[in-house]
mmCIF file of C-alpha atoms and ligand atoms in Angstrom:
data_model
loop_
_atom_site.group_PDB
_atom_site.id
_atom_site.type_symbol
_atom_site.label_atom_id
_atom_site.label_comp_id
_atom_site.label_asym_id
_atom_site.label_seq_id
_atom_site.Cartn_x
_atom_site.Cartn_y
_atom_site.Cartn_z
ATOM 1 C CA MET A 1 -64.502 48.830 -296.840
ATOM 2 C CA ILE A 2 -63.719 46.200 -294.258
ATOM 3 C CA LEU A 3 -66.132 46.000 -291.321
ATOM 4 C CA ALA A 4 -63.670 45.088 -288.615
ATOM 5 C CA GLY A 5 -63.193 44.236 -284.948
ATOM 6 C CA THR A 6 -61.893 40.671 -285.316
ATOM 7 C CA THR A 7 -58.670 38.730 -285.910
ATOM 8 C CA GLU A 8 -59.925 37.927 -289.427
ATOM 9 C CA ALA A 9 -60.314 41.636 -290.200
ATOM 10 C CA SER A 10 -56.740 42.259 -289.017
ATOM 11 C CA ARG A 11 -55.430 39.406 -291.198
ATOM 12 C CA LEU A 12 -57.303 40.780 -294.182
ATOM 13 C CA ALA A 13 -56.073 44.341 -293.488
ATOM 14 C CA LYS A 14 -52.471 43.124 -293.642
ATOM 15 C CA GLU A 15 -53.063 41.343 -296.926
ATOM 16 C CA VAL A 16 -55.048 44.175 -298.530
ATOM 17 C CA SER A 17 -52.385 46.685 -297.520
ATOM 18 C CA ALA A 18 -49.602 44.475 -298.939
ATOM 19 C CA ALA A 19 -51.582 44.173 -302.198
ATOM 20 C CA LYS A 20 -51.876 48.004 -302.295
ATOM 21 C CA ILE A 21 -55.654 47.878 -302.523
ATOM 22 C CA LYS A 22 -57.243 51.124 -301.364
ATOM 23 C CA ALA A 23 -59.342 50.333 -298.310
ATOM 24 C CA VAL A 24 -60.742 51.611 -295.047
ATOM 25 C CA LEU A 25 -61.307 49.649 -291.846
ATOM 26 C CA SER A 26 -64.462 50.374 -289.904
ATOM 27 C CA TYR A 27 -64.659 49.905 -286.119
ATOM 28 C CA ALA A 28 -67.608 50.227 -283.771
ATOM 29 C CA GLY A 29 -65.319 51.786 -281.150
ATOM 30 C CA ARG A 30 -66.028 49.271 -278.391
ATOM 31 C CA VAL A 31 -62.394 48.540 -277.482
ATOM 32 C CA GLU A 32 -60.359 51.255 -275.769
ATOM 33 C CA ARG A 33 -56.966 50.338 -277.232
ATOM 34 C CA PRO A 34 -57.499 48.889 -280.709
ATOM 35 C CA LYS A 35 -54.524 47.216 -282.359
ATOM 36 C CA PRO A 36 -52.434 49.314 -284.806
ATOM 37 C CA GLN A 37 -53.413 48.539 -288.413
ATOM 38 C CA PRO A 38 -51.740 49.106 -291.791
ATOM 39 C CA LEU A 39 -54.885 50.712 -293.282
ATOM 40 C CA PRO A 40 -56.790 53.916 -292.548
ATOM 41 C CA ARG A 41 -59.608 53.485 -290.068
ATOM 42 C CA ARG A 42 -62.883 55.127 -289.185
ATOM 43 C CA THR A 43 -64.619 54.577 -285.881
ATOM 44 C CA GLY A 44 -68.232 54.598 -284.670
ATOM 45 C CA GLY A 45 -71.656 53.530 -285.893
ATOM 46 C CA PHE A 46 -72.941 54.809 -289.224
ATOM 47 C CA GLY A 47 -76.436 55.568 -287.939
ATOM 48 C CA GLY A 48 -78.272 52.517 -289.230
ATOM 49 C CA VAL A 49 -78.764 51.321 -292.790
ATOM 50 C CA GLU A 50 -79.340 54.807 -294.228
ATOM 51 C CA GLY A 51 -76.174 56.150 -292.576
ATOM 52 C CA LEU A 52 -74.204 53.214 -293.889
ATOM 53 C CA LYS A 53 -75.557 53.723 -297.405
ATOM 54 C CA LYS A 54 -74.571 57.397 -297.270
ATOM 55 C CA PHE A 55 -71.035 56.491 -296.169
ATOM 56 C CA LEU A 56 -70.697 53.869 -298.915
ATOM 57 C CA ARG A 57 -71.882 56.350 -301.554
ATOM 58 C CA ASP A 58 -69.852 59.312 -300.229
ATOM 59 C CA GLN A 59 -66.643 57.260 -300.099
ATOM 60 C CA SER A 60 -67.312 55.596 -303.488
ATOM 61 C CA ILE A 61 -66.860 52.167 -301.905
ATOM 62 C CA THR A 62 -66.906 49.410 -304.537
ATOM 63 C CA HIS A 63 -66.675 46.287 -302.289
ATOM 64 C CA VAL A 64 -67.694 45.584 -298.715
ATOM 65 C CA VAL A 65 -66.120 42.793 -296.672
ATOM 66 C CA ASP A 66 -68.033 42.033 -293.502
ATOM 67 C CA SER A 67 -65.392 40.757 -291.139
ATOM 68 C CA THR A 68 -67.258 41.582 -287.952
ATOM 69 C CA HIS A 69 -67.647 38.993 -285.251
ATOM 70 C CA PRO A 70 -70.242 36.298 -286.112
ATOM 71 C CA PHE A 71 -72.356 37.620 -283.216
ATOM 72 C CA ALA A 72 -72.312 41.237 -284.441
ATOM 73 C CA VAL A 73 -75.638 40.525 -286.113
ATOM 74 C CA GLN A 74 -77.016 44.052 -286.270
ATOM 75 C CA MET A 75 -74.028 45.384 -288.193
ATOM 76 C CA SER A 76 -74.066 42.362 -290.505
ATOM 77 C CA GLN A 77 -77.788 42.748 -291.164
ATOM 78 C CA HIS A 78 -77.302 46.460 -291.923
ATOM 79 C CA ALA A 79 -74.476 45.571 -294.305
ATOM 80 C CA VAL A 80 -76.542 43.050 -296.310
ATOM 81 C CA ASP A 81 -79.481 45.453 -296.443
ATOM 82 C CA ALA A 82 -77.386 48.483 -297.489
ATOM 83 C CA CYS A 83 -75.419 46.533 -300.102
ATOM 84 C CA ALA A 84 -78.617 45.012 -301.540
ATOM 85 C CA ASP A 85 -80.173 48.492 -301.824
ATOM 86 C CA LEU A 86 -77.052 49.940 -303.494
ATOM 87 C CA ASN A 87 -76.339 46.831 -305.547
ATOM 88 C CA LEU A 88 -72.829 46.662 -304.051
ATOM 89 C CA PRO A 89 -70.863 43.405 -303.810
ATOM 90 C CA LEU A 90 -70.620 42.080 -300.247
ATOM 91 C CA MET A 91 -68.582 39.181 -298.899
ATOM 92 C CA ALA A 92 -68.586 37.935 -295.310
ATOM 93 C CA PHE A 93 -65.160 36.768 -294.179
ATOM 94 C CA SER A 94 -65.448 34.923 -290.890
ATOM 95 C CA ARG A 95 -64.105 31.903 -289.071
ATOM 96 C CA PRO A 96 -65.971 28.604 -289.334
ATOM 97 C CA GLU A 97 -68.047 27.651 -286.330
ATOM 98 C CA TRP A 98 -66.870 25.088 -283.803
ATOM 99 C CA LYS A 99 -68.254 21.561 -283.908
ATOM 100 C CA PRO A 100 -68.370 19.320 -280.826
ATOM 101 C CA THR A 101 -66.259 16.165 -280.721
ATOM 102 C CA SER A 102 -67.450 12.955 -279.051
ATOM 103 C CA ALA A 103 -65.388 13.955 -275.991
ATOM 104 C CA ASP A 104 -67.208 17.276 -275.549
ATOM 105 C CA ASN A 105 -70.169 17.810 -273.267
ATOM 106 C CA TRP A 106 -72.037 20.673 -274.953
ATOM 107 C CA ILE A 107 -75.516 21.923 -274.225
ATOM 108 C CA GLU A 108 -76.402 23.818 -277.409
ATOM 109 C CA VAL A 109 -78.814 26.744 -276.999
ATOM 110 C CA ALA A 110 -80.269 29.186 -279.528
ATOM 111 C CA ASP A 111 -79.441 32.521 -277.921
ATOM 112 C CA ILE A 112 -78.466 34.440 -274.766
ATOM 113 C CA PRO A 113 -81.928 34.198 -273.092
ATOM 114 C CA ALA A 114 -81.849 30.417 -273.600
ATOM 115 C CA ALA A 115 -78.367 30.281 -272.032
ATOM 116 C CA VAL A 116 -79.641 32.252 -269.037
ATOM 117 C CA SER A 117 -82.600 29.854 -268.631
ATOM 118 C CA ALA A 118 -80.246 26.871 -268.801
ATOM 119 C CA LEU A 119 -78.524 28.168 -265.639
ATOM 120 C CA LYS A 120 -81.562 27.703 -263.398
ATOM 121 C CA GLY A 121 -80.733 25.640 -260.329
ATOM 122 C CA ALA A 122 -78.226 25.411 -257.522
ATOM 123 C CA LYS A 123 -75.177 27.656 -257.172
ATOM 124 C CA LYS A 124 -72.261 26.861 -259.460
ATOM 125 C CA ARG A 125 -68.943 28.484 -260.345
ATOM 126 C CA ILE A 126 -69.402 29.485 -263.967
ATOM 127 C CA MET A 127 -67.025 30.944 -266.539
ATOM 128 C CA LEU A 128 -68.982 33.397 -268.699
ATOM 129 C CA ALA A 129 -66.768 33.679 -271.779
ATOM 130 C CA LEU A 130 -69.026 36.168 -273.541
ATOM 131 C CA GLY A 131 -67.282 39.525 -273.610
ATOM 132 C CA ARG A 132 -68.925 42.396 -271.802
ATOM 133 C CA MET A 133 -72.010 43.053 -273.871
ATOM 134 C CA HIS A 134 -74.535 40.492 -272.670
ATOM 135 C CA LEU A 135 -73.546 40.124 -269.043
ATOM 136 C CA GLN A 136 -76.552 41.969 -267.688
ATOM 137 C CA ALA A 137 -78.881 39.188 -268.840
ATOM 138 C CA PHE A 138 -77.195 36.852 -266.331
ATOM 139 C CA GLU A 139 -78.423 38.982 -263.420
ATOM 140 C CA ALA A 140 -81.549 36.820 -263.714
ATOM 141 C CA GLN A 141 -79.481 33.941 -262.220
ATOM 142 C CA PRO A 142 -77.732 35.711 -259.322
ATOM 143 C CA GLN A 143 -77.163 32.535 -257.282
ATOM 144 C CA HIS A 144 -73.979 31.624 -259.213
ATOM 145 C CA ARG A 145 -70.405 32.821 -258.837
ATOM 146 C CA TYR A 146 -69.305 34.054 -262.284
ATOM 147 C CA LEU A 147 -65.815 34.333 -263.736
ATOM 148 C CA LEU A 148 -65.519 37.000 -266.456
ATOM 149 C CA ARG A 149 -62.597 37.504 -268.800
ATOM 150 C CA LEU A 150 -62.661 40.970 -270.344
ATOM 151 C CA VAL A 151 -60.443 42.866 -272.804
ATOM 152 C CA ASP A 152 -60.713 46.127 -270.824
ATOM 153 C CA PRO A 153 -61.254 46.618 -267.091
ATOM 154 C CA PRO A 154 -64.994 46.872 -266.396
ATOM 155 C CA GLY A 155 -66.611 50.251 -265.859
ATOM 156 C CA LYS A 156 -69.911 51.228 -264.267
ATOM 157 C CA ASP A 157 -71.724 49.265 -266.983
ATOM 158 C CA LEU A 158 -70.867 46.023 -265.164
ATOM 159 C CA THR A 159 -73.757 45.426 -262.782
ATOM 160 C CA LEU A 160 -73.533 41.634 -262.506
ATOM 161 C CA PRO A 161 -73.048 40.822 -258.799
ATOM 162 C CA ASN A 162 -70.950 38.009 -257.448
ATOM 163 C CA CYS A 163 -68.216 37.815 -260.066
ATOM 164 C CA ASP A 164 -64.462 37.525 -260.425
ATOM 165 C CA ILE A 165 -62.827 39.461 -263.256
ATOM 166 C CA VAL A 166 -59.726 38.658 -265.241
ATOM 167 C CA VAL A 167 -58.583 41.341 -267.708
ATOM 168 C CA SER A 168 -56.817 39.785 -270.688
ATOM 169 C CA ARG A 169 -56.809 40.233 -274.434
ATOM 170 C CA GLY A 170 -55.463 36.813 -275.356
ATOM 171 C CA PRO A 171 -54.473 34.938 -277.423
ATOM 172 C CA PHE A 172 -55.357 32.196 -274.957
ATOM 173 C CA THR A 173 -53.783 28.765 -274.652
ATOM 174 C CA LYS A 174 -55.202 25.480 -273.449
ATOM 175 C CA ASP A 175 -52.679 25.329 -270.583
ATOM 176 C CA GLY A 176 -53.483 28.895 -269.565
ATOM 177 C CA ASP A 177 -57.218 28.223 -269.633
ATOM 178 C CA LEU A 178 -56.792 24.944 -267.742
ATOM 179 C CA ALA A 179 -54.934 26.837 -265.005
ATOM 180 C CA LEU A 180 -57.596 29.568 -264.951
ATOM 181 C CA MET A 181 -60.466 27.081 -264.678
ATOM 182 C CA ARG A 182 -58.685 25.143 -261.943
ATOM 183 C CA ASP A 183 -57.787 28.318 -259.996
ATOM 184 C CA TYR A 184 -61.431 29.384 -259.904
ATOM 185 C CA ASN A 185 -62.863 25.849 -259.492
ATOM 186 C CA ILE A 186 -65.015 26.354 -262.583
ATOM 187 C CA GLN A 187 -67.846 23.833 -262.964
ATOM 188 C CA LEU A 188 -69.488 25.088 -266.170
ATOM 189 C CA VAL A 189 -68.523 27.277 -269.140
ATOM 190 C CA VAL A 190 -70.910 29.485 -271.111
ATOM 191 C CA CYS A 191 -69.725 30.711 -274.488
ATOM 192 C CA LYS A 192 -70.807 31.787 -277.964
ATOM 193 C CA ASN A 193 -70.011 29.654 -280.993
ATOM 194 C CA SER A 194 -67.541 32.237 -282.245
ATOM 195 C CA GLY A 195 -65.178 29.804 -283.923
ATOM 196 C CA GLY A 196 -61.470 30.499 -284.367
ATOM 197 C CA VAL A 197 -58.252 29.158 -282.958
ATOM 198 C CA ALA A 198 -57.289 31.419 -280.047
ATOM 199 C CA ALA A 199 -60.755 31.434 -278.484
ATOM 200 C CA ARG A 200 -61.109 27.661 -278.637
ATOM 201 C CA ALA A 201 -58.532 27.109 -275.879
ATOM 202 C CA LYS A 202 -61.355 27.289 -273.321
ATOM 203 C CA LEU A 203 -63.183 24.439 -275.101
ATOM 204 C CA ASP A 204 -60.057 22.285 -275.135
ATOM 205 C CA ALA A 205 -59.562 23.014 -271.437
ATOM 206 C CA ALA A 206 -63.233 22.317 -270.616
ATOM 207 C CA ARG A 207 -62.997 18.969 -272.460
ATOM 208 C CA GLU A 208 -59.897 18.000 -270.513
ATOM 209 C CA LEU A 209 -61.608 18.878 -267.219
ATOM 210 C CA ASP A 210 -64.814 17.147 -268.347
ATOM 211 C CA LEU A 211 -66.822 20.341 -267.812
ATOM 212 C CA PRO A 212 -70.170 20.968 -269.493
ATOM 213 C CA VAL A 213 -70.268 23.887 -271.958
ATOM 214 C CA ILE A 214 -73.402 25.875 -272.737
ATOM 215 C CA MET A 215 -72.776 26.757 -276.379
ATOM 216 C CA ILE A 216 -74.797 29.645 -277.824
ATOM 217 C CA ALA A 217 -75.551 29.246 -281.550
ATOM 218 C CA ARG A 218 -74.732 31.963 -284.090
ATOM 219 C CA PRO A 219 -77.521 34.386 -284.930
ATOM 220 C CA LYS A 220 -79.028 34.198 -288.439
ATOM 221 C CA LEU A 221 -79.476 37.008 -290.969
ATOM 222 C CA ASP A 222 -82.690 37.739 -292.910
ATOM 223 C CA ARG A 223 -80.956 37.609 -296.310
ATOM 224 C CA PRO A 224 -78.443 35.220 -297.871
ATOM 225 C CA ARG A 225 -74.911 36.512 -298.597
ATOM 226 C CA LEU A 226 -71.599 35.329 -299.962
ATOM 227 C CA GLU A 227 -69.519 33.936 -297.136
ATOM 228 C CA THR A 228 -66.083 32.378 -296.792
ATOM 229 C CA ALA A 229 -63.523 31.460 -294.152
ATOM 230 C CA SER A 230 -60.703 31.632 -296.734
ATOM 231 C CA LEU A 231 -58.543 34.746 -296.961
ATOM 232 C CA LYS A 232 -57.403 33.611 -300.392
ATOM 233 C CA LYS A 233 -61.006 33.561 -301.622
ATOM 234 C CA VAL A 234 -61.624 37.067 -300.332
ATOM 235 C CA MET A 235 -58.551 38.334 -302.178
ATOM 236 C CA GLN A 236 -59.681 36.583 -305.356
ATOM 237 C CA TRP A 237 -63.143 38.084 -304.953
ATOM 238 C CA LEU A 238 -61.464 41.499 -304.641
ATOM 239 C CA GLY A 239 -59.862 40.807 -307.998
ATOM 240 C CA HIS A 240 -56.432 40.094 -306.571
ATOM 241 C CA SER A 241 -54.599 36.815 -306.719
ATOM 242 C CA GLY A 242 -52.705 37.214 -303.431
ATOM 243 C CA THR A 243 -49.292 38.359 -302.258
ATOM 244 C CA ASP A 244 -46.119 36.884 -300.869
ATOM 245 C CA LEU A 245 -47.697 36.994 -297.382
ATOM 246 C CA GLY A 246 -48.725 33.482 -298.205
ATOM 247 C CA VAL A 247 -52.380 33.545 -299.244
HETATM 248 N N1 NAP B 1 -70.634 40.584 -280.702
HETATM 249 C C1 NAP B 1 -69.519 39.999 -280.302
HETATM 250 O O1 NAP B 1 -69.546 38.941 -279.643
HETATM 251 C C2 NAP B 1 -68.185 40.582 -280.663
HETATM 252 C C3 NAP B 1 -67.005 39.902 -280.270
HETATM 253 C C4 NAP B 1 -65.757 40.411 -280.648
HETATM 254 C C5 NAP B 1 -65.688 41.549 -281.408
HETATM 255 N N2 NAP B 1 -66.851 42.185 -281.775
HETATM 256 C C6 NAP B 1 -66.712 43.395 -282.597
HETATM 257 O O2 NAP B 1 -67.244 44.494 -281.864
HETATM 258 C C7 NAP B 1 -67.917 45.385 -282.755
HETATM 259 C C8 NAP B 1 -69.334 45.602 -282.282
HETATM 260 O O3 NAP B 1 -70.014 44.363 -282.171
HETATM 261 P P1 NAP B 1 -71.552 44.321 -281.750
HETATM 262 O O4 NAP B 1 -71.891 42.898 -281.481
HETATM 263 O O5 NAP B 1 -71.847 45.388 -280.744
HETATM 264 O O6 NAP B 1 -72.226 44.765 -283.104
HETATM 265 P P2 NAP B 1 -73.771 44.860 -283.480
HETATM 266 O O7 NAP B 1 -74.623 44.621 -282.279
HETATM 267 O O8 NAP B 1 -73.986 44.045 -284.666
HETATM 268 O O9 NAP B 1 -73.862 46.362 -283.930
HETATM 269 C C9 NAP B 1 -74.438 47.398 -283.145
HETATM 270 C C10 NAP B 1 -74.143 48.689 -283.837
HETATM 271 O O10 NAP B 1 -72.771 49.042 -283.662
HETATM 272 C C11 NAP B 1 -72.265 49.643 -284.833
HETATM 273 N N3 NAP B 1 -71.210 48.789 -285.373
HETATM 274 C C12 NAP B 1 -70.982 47.471 -285.139
HETATM 275 N N4 NAP B 1 -69.891 47.048 -285.757
HETATM 276 C C13 NAP B 1 -69.395 48.110 -286.433
HETATM 277 C C14 NAP B 1 -68.266 48.316 -287.263
HETATM 278 N N5 NAP B 1 -67.377 47.330 -287.519
HETATM 279 N N6 NAP B 1 -68.086 49.558 -287.798
HETATM 280 C C15 NAP B 1 -68.953 50.562 -287.524
HETATM 281 N N7 NAP B 1 -70.036 50.430 -286.739
HETATM 282 C C16 NAP B 1 -70.240 49.226 -286.188
HETATM 283 C C17 NAP B 1 -73.437 49.782 -285.788
HETATM 284 O O11 NAP B 1 -74.034 51.036 -285.489
HETATM 285 P P3 NAP B 1 -74.915 51.828 -286.590
HETATM 286 O O12 NAP B 1 -76.229 51.101 -286.670
HETATM 287 O O13 NAP B 1 -75.035 53.199 -285.983
HETATM 288 O O14 NAP B 1 -74.153 51.807 -287.867
HETATM 289 C C18 NAP B 1 -74.330 48.647 -285.351
HETATM 290 O O15 NAP B 1 -75.664 48.807 -285.698
HETATM 291 C C19 NAP B 1 -67.842 44.766 -284.155
HETATM 292 O O16 NAP B 1 -66.786 45.404 -284.827
HETATM 293 C C20 NAP B 1 -67.522 43.305 -283.887
HETATM 294 O O17 NAP B 1 -66.754 42.715 -284.901
HETATM 295 C C21 NAP B 1 -68.082 41.732 -281.420
#
């Protein structure tokens, strides 16, 4: 089973399908129009660790690849706990985190509450590149004008006042993000250390515009696990040496 919802999961799905490995992709169901995939999918939470264990047993799953977003910490914690209980092999396949260069102006913070606290002070125009899930926390700093970029148009769940919304799924480019930041006169960017190529355009643009970036660190799990950023290593771990897709 591949715990999905990321570009890495989609890359792995393509490779696993080409290698004719029997697999299922699991989605939380947060996105309204998920991308078509070459593997069967199931959608929705499992109901915690016990629900996940039941699913893994019922479906006779032999390997779990956690390819959720690095900030999907609850799902990842459930996966390590369930796999430890069932003695099932688990591998995390995720993108490496971003590192600042000497030209970057990052303020590194531990979590969302720390990012919110770092925004105390006079009104600024801020790009909140966080997705839709943690926006409410920023209501504690209502003096700013926020720019949000969301995959789906916001619904009633968006209660953050004083914001501009751009609906876009990406992939994003440095030139596109430069234009966006200039159009909205952005003075500060807040983002999670997600890693990856497409999402780093905003960091390249912020560097070029000499903007500070509040960078939220990745959450940590309670247990160690196997982890790689290499698709080839995941395929080897699955007992497959790769296909002509190039891994
Ligand atoms: N967090 C982010 O910044 C972010 C960014 C991009 C994409 N995503 C994707 O969005 C999804 C949800 O992320 P999240 O941060 O809300 O997760 P989360 O906080 O770690 O998980 C919350 C609950 O959602 C369910 N869930 C999460 N991922 C699932 C999956 N792949 N398959 C089935 N159930 C799942 C689980 O419910 P039960 O306890 O009931 O099993 C989990 O306990 C993930 O697939 C993730 O890869 C997240």
